[in-house]
Backbone as a chain_set.jsonl record, in Angstrom:
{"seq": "XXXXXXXXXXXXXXXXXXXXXXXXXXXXXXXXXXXXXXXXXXXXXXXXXXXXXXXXXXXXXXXXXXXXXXXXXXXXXXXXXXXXXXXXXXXXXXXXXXXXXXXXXXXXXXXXXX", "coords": {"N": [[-18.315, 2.702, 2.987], [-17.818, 0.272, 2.179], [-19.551, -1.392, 1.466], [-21.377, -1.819, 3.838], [-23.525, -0.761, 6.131], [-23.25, 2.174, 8.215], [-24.049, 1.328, 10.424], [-23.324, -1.119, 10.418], [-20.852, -0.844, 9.67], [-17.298, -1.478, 10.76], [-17.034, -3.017, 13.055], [-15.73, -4.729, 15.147], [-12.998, -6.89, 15.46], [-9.147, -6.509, 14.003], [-6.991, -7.814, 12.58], [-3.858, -5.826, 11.444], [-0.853, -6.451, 9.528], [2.26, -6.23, 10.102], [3.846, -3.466, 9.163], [6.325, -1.059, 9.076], [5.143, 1.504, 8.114], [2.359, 1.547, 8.939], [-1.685, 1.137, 7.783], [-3.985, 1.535, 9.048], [-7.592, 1.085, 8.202], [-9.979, 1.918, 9.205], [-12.866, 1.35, 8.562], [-13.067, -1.726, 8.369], [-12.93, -2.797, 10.8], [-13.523, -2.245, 14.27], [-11.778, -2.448, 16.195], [-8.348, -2.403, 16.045], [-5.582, -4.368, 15.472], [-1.878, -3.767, 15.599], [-0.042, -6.35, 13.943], [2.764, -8.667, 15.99], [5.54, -5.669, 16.645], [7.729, -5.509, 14.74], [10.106, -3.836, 14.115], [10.541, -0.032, 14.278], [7.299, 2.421, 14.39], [7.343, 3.906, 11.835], [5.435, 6.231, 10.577], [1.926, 6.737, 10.608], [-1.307, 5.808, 8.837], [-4.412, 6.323, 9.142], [-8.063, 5.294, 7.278], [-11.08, 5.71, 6.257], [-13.058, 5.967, 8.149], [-15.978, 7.116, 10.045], [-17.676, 9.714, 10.955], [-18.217, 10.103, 14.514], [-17.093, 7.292, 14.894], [-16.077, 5.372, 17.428], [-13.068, 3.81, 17.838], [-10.355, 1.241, 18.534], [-7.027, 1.14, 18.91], [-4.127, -1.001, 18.896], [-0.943, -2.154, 19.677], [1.512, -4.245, 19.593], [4.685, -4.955, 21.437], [7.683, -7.523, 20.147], [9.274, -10.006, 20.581], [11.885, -8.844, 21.474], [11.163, -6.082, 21.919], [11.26, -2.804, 23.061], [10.637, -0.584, 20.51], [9.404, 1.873, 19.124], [6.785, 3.967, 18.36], [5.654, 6.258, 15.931], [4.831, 8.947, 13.747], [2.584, 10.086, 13.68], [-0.065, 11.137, 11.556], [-1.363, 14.651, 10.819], [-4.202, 14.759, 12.123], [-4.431, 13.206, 14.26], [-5.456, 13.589, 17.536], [-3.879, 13.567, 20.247], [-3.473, 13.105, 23.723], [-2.153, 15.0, 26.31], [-0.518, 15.766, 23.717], [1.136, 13.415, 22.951], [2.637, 10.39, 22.886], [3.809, 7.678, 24.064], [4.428, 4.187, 23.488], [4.7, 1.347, 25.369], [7.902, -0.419, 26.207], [8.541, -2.661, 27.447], [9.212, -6.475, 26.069], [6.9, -8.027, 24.832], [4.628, -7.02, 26.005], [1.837, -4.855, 25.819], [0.391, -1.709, 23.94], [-2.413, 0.34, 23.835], [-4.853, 2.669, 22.504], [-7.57, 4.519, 22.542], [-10.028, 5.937, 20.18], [-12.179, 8.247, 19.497], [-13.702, 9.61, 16.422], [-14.773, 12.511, 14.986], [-15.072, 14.027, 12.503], [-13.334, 15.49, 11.573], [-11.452, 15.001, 12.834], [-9.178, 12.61, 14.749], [-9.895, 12.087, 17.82], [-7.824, 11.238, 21.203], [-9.319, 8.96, 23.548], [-8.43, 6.933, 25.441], [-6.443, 5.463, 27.037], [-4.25, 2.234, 27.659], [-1.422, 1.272, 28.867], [1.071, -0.92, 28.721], [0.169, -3.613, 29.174], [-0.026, -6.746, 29.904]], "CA": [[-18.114, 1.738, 4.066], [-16.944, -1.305, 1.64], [-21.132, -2.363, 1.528], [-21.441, -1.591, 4.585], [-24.193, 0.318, 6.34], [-22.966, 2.729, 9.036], [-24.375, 0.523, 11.928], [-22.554, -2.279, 10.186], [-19.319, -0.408, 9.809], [-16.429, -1.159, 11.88], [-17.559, -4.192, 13.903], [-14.983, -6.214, 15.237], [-11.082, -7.213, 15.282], [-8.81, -6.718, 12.599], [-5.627, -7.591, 12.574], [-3.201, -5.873, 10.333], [-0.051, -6.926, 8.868], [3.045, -5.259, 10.788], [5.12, -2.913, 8.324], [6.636, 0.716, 9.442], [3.944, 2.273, 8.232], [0.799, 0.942, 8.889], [-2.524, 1.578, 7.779], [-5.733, 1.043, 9.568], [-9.042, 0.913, 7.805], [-11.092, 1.319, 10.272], [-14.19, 0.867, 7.987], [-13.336, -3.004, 8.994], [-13.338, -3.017, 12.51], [-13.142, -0.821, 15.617], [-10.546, -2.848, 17.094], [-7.442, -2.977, 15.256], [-4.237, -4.839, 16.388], [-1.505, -3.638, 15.164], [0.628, -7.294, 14.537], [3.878, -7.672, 16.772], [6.495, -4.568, 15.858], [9.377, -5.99, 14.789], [10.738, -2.716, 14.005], [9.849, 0.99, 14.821], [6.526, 2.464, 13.131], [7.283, 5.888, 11.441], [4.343, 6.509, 9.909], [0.797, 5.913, 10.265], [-2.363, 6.081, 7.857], [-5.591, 6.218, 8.909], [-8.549, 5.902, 6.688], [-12.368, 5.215, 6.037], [-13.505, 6.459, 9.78], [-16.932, 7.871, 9.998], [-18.386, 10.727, 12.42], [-19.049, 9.428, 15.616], [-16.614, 6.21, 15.298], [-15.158, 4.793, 18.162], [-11.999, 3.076, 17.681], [-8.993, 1.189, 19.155], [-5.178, 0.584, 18.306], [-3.118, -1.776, 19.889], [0.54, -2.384, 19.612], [2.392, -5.391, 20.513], [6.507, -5.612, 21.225], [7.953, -8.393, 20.148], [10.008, -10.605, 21.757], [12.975, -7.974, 21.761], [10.825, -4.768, 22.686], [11.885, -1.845, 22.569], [9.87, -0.348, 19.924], [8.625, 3.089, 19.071], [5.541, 4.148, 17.805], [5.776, 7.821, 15.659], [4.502, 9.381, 12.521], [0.485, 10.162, 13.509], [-1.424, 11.912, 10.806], [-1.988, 15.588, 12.062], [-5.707, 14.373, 12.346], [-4.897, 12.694, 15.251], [-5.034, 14.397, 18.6], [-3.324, 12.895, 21.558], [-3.623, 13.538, 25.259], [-0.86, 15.741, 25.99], [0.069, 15.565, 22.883], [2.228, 12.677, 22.936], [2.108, 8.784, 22.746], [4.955, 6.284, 24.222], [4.589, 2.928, 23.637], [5.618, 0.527, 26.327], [8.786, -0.619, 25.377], [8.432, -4.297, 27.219], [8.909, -7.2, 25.241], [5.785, -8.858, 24.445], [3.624, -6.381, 26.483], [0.629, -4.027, 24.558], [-0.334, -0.564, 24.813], [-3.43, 1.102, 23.188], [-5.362, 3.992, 22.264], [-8.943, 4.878, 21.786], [-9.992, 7.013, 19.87], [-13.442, 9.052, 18.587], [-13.375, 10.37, 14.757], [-15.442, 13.83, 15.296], [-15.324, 14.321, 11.724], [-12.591, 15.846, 11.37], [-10.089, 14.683, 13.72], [-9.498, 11.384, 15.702], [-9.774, 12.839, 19.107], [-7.881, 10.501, 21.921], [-10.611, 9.056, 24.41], [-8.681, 6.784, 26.285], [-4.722, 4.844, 26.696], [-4.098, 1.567, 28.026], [0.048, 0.618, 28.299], [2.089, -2.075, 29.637], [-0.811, -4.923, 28.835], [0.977, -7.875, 29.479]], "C": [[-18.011, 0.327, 3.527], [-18.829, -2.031, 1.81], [-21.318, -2.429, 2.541], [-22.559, -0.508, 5.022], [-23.119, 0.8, 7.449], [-22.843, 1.949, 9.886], [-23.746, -0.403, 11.551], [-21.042, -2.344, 10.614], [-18.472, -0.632, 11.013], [-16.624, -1.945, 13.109], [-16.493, -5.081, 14.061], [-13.49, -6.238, 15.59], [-10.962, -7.227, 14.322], [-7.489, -6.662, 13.352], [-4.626, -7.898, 11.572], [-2.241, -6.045, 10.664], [1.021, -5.887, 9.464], [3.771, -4.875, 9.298], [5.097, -1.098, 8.914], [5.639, 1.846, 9.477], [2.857, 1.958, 7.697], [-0.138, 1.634, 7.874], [-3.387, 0.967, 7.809], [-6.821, 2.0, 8.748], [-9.598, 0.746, 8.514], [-12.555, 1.092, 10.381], [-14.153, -0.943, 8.317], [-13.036, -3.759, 10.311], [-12.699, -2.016, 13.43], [-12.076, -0.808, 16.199], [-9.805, -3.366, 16.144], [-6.294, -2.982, 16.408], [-3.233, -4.776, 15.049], [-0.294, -5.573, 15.373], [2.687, -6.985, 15.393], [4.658, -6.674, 16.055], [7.825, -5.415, 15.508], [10.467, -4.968, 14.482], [9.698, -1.597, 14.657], [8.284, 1.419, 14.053], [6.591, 3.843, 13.293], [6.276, 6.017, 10.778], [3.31, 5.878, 9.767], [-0.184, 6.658, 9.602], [-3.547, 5.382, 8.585], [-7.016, 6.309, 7.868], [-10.234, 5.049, 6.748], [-12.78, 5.142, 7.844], [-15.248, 7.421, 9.057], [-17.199, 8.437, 11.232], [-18.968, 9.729, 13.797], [-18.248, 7.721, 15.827], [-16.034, 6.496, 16.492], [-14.022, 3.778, 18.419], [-10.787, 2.649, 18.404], [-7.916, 0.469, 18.653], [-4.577, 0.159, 19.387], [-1.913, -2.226, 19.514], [1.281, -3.0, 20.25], [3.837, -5.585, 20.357], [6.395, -6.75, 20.827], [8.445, -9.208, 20.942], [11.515, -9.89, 22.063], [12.11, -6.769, 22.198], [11.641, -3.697, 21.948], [11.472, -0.477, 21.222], [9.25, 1.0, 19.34], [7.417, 2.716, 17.953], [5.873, 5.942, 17.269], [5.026, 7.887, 13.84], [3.159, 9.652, 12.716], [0.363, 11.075, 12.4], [-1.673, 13.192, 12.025], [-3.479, 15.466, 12.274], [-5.853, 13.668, 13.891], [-4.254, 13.975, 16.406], [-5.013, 13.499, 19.834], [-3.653, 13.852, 22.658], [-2.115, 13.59, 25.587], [0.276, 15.618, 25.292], [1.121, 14.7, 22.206], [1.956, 11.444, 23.195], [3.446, 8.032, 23.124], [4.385, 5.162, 24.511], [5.584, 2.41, 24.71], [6.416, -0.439, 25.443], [9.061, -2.356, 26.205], [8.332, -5.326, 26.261], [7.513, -7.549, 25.756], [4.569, -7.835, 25.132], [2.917, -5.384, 25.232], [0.43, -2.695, 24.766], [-1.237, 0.004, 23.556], [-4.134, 1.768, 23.548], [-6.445, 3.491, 21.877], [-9.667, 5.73, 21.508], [-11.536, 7.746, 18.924], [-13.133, 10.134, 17.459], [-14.906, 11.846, 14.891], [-15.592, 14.384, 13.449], [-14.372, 14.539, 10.82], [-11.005, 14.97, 11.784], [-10.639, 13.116, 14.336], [-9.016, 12.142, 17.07], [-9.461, 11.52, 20.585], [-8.778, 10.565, 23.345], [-9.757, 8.302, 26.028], [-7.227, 6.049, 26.07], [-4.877, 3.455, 28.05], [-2.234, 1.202, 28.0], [0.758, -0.249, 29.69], [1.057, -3.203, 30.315], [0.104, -5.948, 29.091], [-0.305, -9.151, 30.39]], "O": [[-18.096, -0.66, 4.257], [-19.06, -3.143, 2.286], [-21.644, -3.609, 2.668], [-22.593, 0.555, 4.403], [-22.172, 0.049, 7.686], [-21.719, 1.672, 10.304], [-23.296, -0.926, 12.57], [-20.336, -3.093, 11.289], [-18.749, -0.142, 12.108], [-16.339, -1.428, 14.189], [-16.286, -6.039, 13.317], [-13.022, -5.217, 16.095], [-11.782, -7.616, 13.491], [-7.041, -5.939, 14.242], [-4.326, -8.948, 11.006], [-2.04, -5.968, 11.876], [0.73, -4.697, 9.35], [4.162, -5.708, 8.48], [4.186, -0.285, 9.068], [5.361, 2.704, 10.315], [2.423, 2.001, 6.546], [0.3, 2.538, 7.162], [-3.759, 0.075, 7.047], [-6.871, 3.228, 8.685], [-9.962, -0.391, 8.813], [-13.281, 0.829, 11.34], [-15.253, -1.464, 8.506], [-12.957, -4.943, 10.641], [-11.722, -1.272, 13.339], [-11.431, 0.14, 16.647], [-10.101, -4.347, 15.463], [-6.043, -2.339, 17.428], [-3.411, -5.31, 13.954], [0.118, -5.972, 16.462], [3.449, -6.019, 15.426], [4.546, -6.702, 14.83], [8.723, -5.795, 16.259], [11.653, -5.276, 14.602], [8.634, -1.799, 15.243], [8.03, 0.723, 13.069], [6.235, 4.644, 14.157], [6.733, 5.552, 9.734], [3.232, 4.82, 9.143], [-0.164, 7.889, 9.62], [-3.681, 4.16, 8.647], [-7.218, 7.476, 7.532], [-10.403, 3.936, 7.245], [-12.687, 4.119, 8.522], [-15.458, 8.055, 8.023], [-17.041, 7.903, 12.33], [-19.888, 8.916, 13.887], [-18.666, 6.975, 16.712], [-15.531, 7.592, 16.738], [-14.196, 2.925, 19.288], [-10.112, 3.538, 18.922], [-7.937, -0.619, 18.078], [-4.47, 0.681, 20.497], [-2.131, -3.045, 18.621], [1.775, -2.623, 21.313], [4.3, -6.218, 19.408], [5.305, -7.31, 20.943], [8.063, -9.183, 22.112], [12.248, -10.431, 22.891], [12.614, -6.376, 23.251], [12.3, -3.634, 20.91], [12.185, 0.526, 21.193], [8.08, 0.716, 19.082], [7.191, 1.8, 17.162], [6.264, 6.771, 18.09], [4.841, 6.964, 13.047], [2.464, 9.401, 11.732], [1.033, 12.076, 12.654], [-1.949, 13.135, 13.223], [-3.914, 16.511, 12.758], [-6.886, 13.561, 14.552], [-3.323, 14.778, 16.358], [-5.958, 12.854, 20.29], [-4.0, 15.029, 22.566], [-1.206, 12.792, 25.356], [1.446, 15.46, 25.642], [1.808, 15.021, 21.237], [0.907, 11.277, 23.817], [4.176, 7.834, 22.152], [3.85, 4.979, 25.604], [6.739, 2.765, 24.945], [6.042, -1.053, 24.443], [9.722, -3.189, 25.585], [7.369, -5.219, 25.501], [7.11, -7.366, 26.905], [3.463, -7.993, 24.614], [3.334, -5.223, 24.085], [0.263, -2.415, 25.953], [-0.763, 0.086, 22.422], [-4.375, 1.826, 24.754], [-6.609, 2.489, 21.18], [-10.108, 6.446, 22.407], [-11.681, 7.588, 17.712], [-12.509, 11.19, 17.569], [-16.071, 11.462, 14.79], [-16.41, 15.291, 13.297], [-14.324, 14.097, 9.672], [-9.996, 14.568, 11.204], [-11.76, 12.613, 14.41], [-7.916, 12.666, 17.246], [-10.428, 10.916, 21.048], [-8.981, 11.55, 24.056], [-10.016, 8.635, 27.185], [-6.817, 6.034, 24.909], [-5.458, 3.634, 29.121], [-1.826, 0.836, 26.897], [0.861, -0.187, 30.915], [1.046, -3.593, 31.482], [1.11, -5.973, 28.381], [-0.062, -10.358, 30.414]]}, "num_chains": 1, "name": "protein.A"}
């Protein structure tokens, strides 16, 4: 957990660096923002999650929109199986999600934040 105790772990906002394919660390905070998309994101990497996290991803269009979101890690499990990003410019949509150990198991979806 990067010197981190457990109870420490994962406290906070982070916001990473937009490229295609991300990757959240979510050993440094619960709440990650993904920055705006300026393209699609094929592929994402999750890593450094512990049992029992609770975590959330957020994804912001740009000012063109339009946007996909694709590539999960089979670790993650969606609610019926499937994830569309709102494709509004500038609007948000996110996921939250509990790491069981194994899997990131989705808890909860927010889309078309604006």
């Amino acid at each position: 957990y990067n010197g981190l105790s457990v109870a420490d772990a994962g406290t906070g906002r982070v916001t990473v660096t937009f490229s295609a394919p991300p990757t959240f660390d979510v050993s440094q905070g619960d709440q990650i923002e993904l920055a705006a998309m300026t393209a699609n994101v094929t592929g994402i990497t999750i890593s450094n999650a512990y049992k029992g996290q609770i975590w959330t991803v957020t994804f912001t269009q740009d000012g063109t929109g339009s946007r996909t979101v694709a590539g999960w890690p089979a670790a993650v499990k969606l609610s019926g199986a499937a994830f569309t990003a709102t494709v509004t410019a500038g609007a948000k949509s996110s996921l939250t999600f509990r790491y069981d150990g194994t899997s990131h198991v989705e808890i909860a979806r927010d889309l078309d934040v604006r």
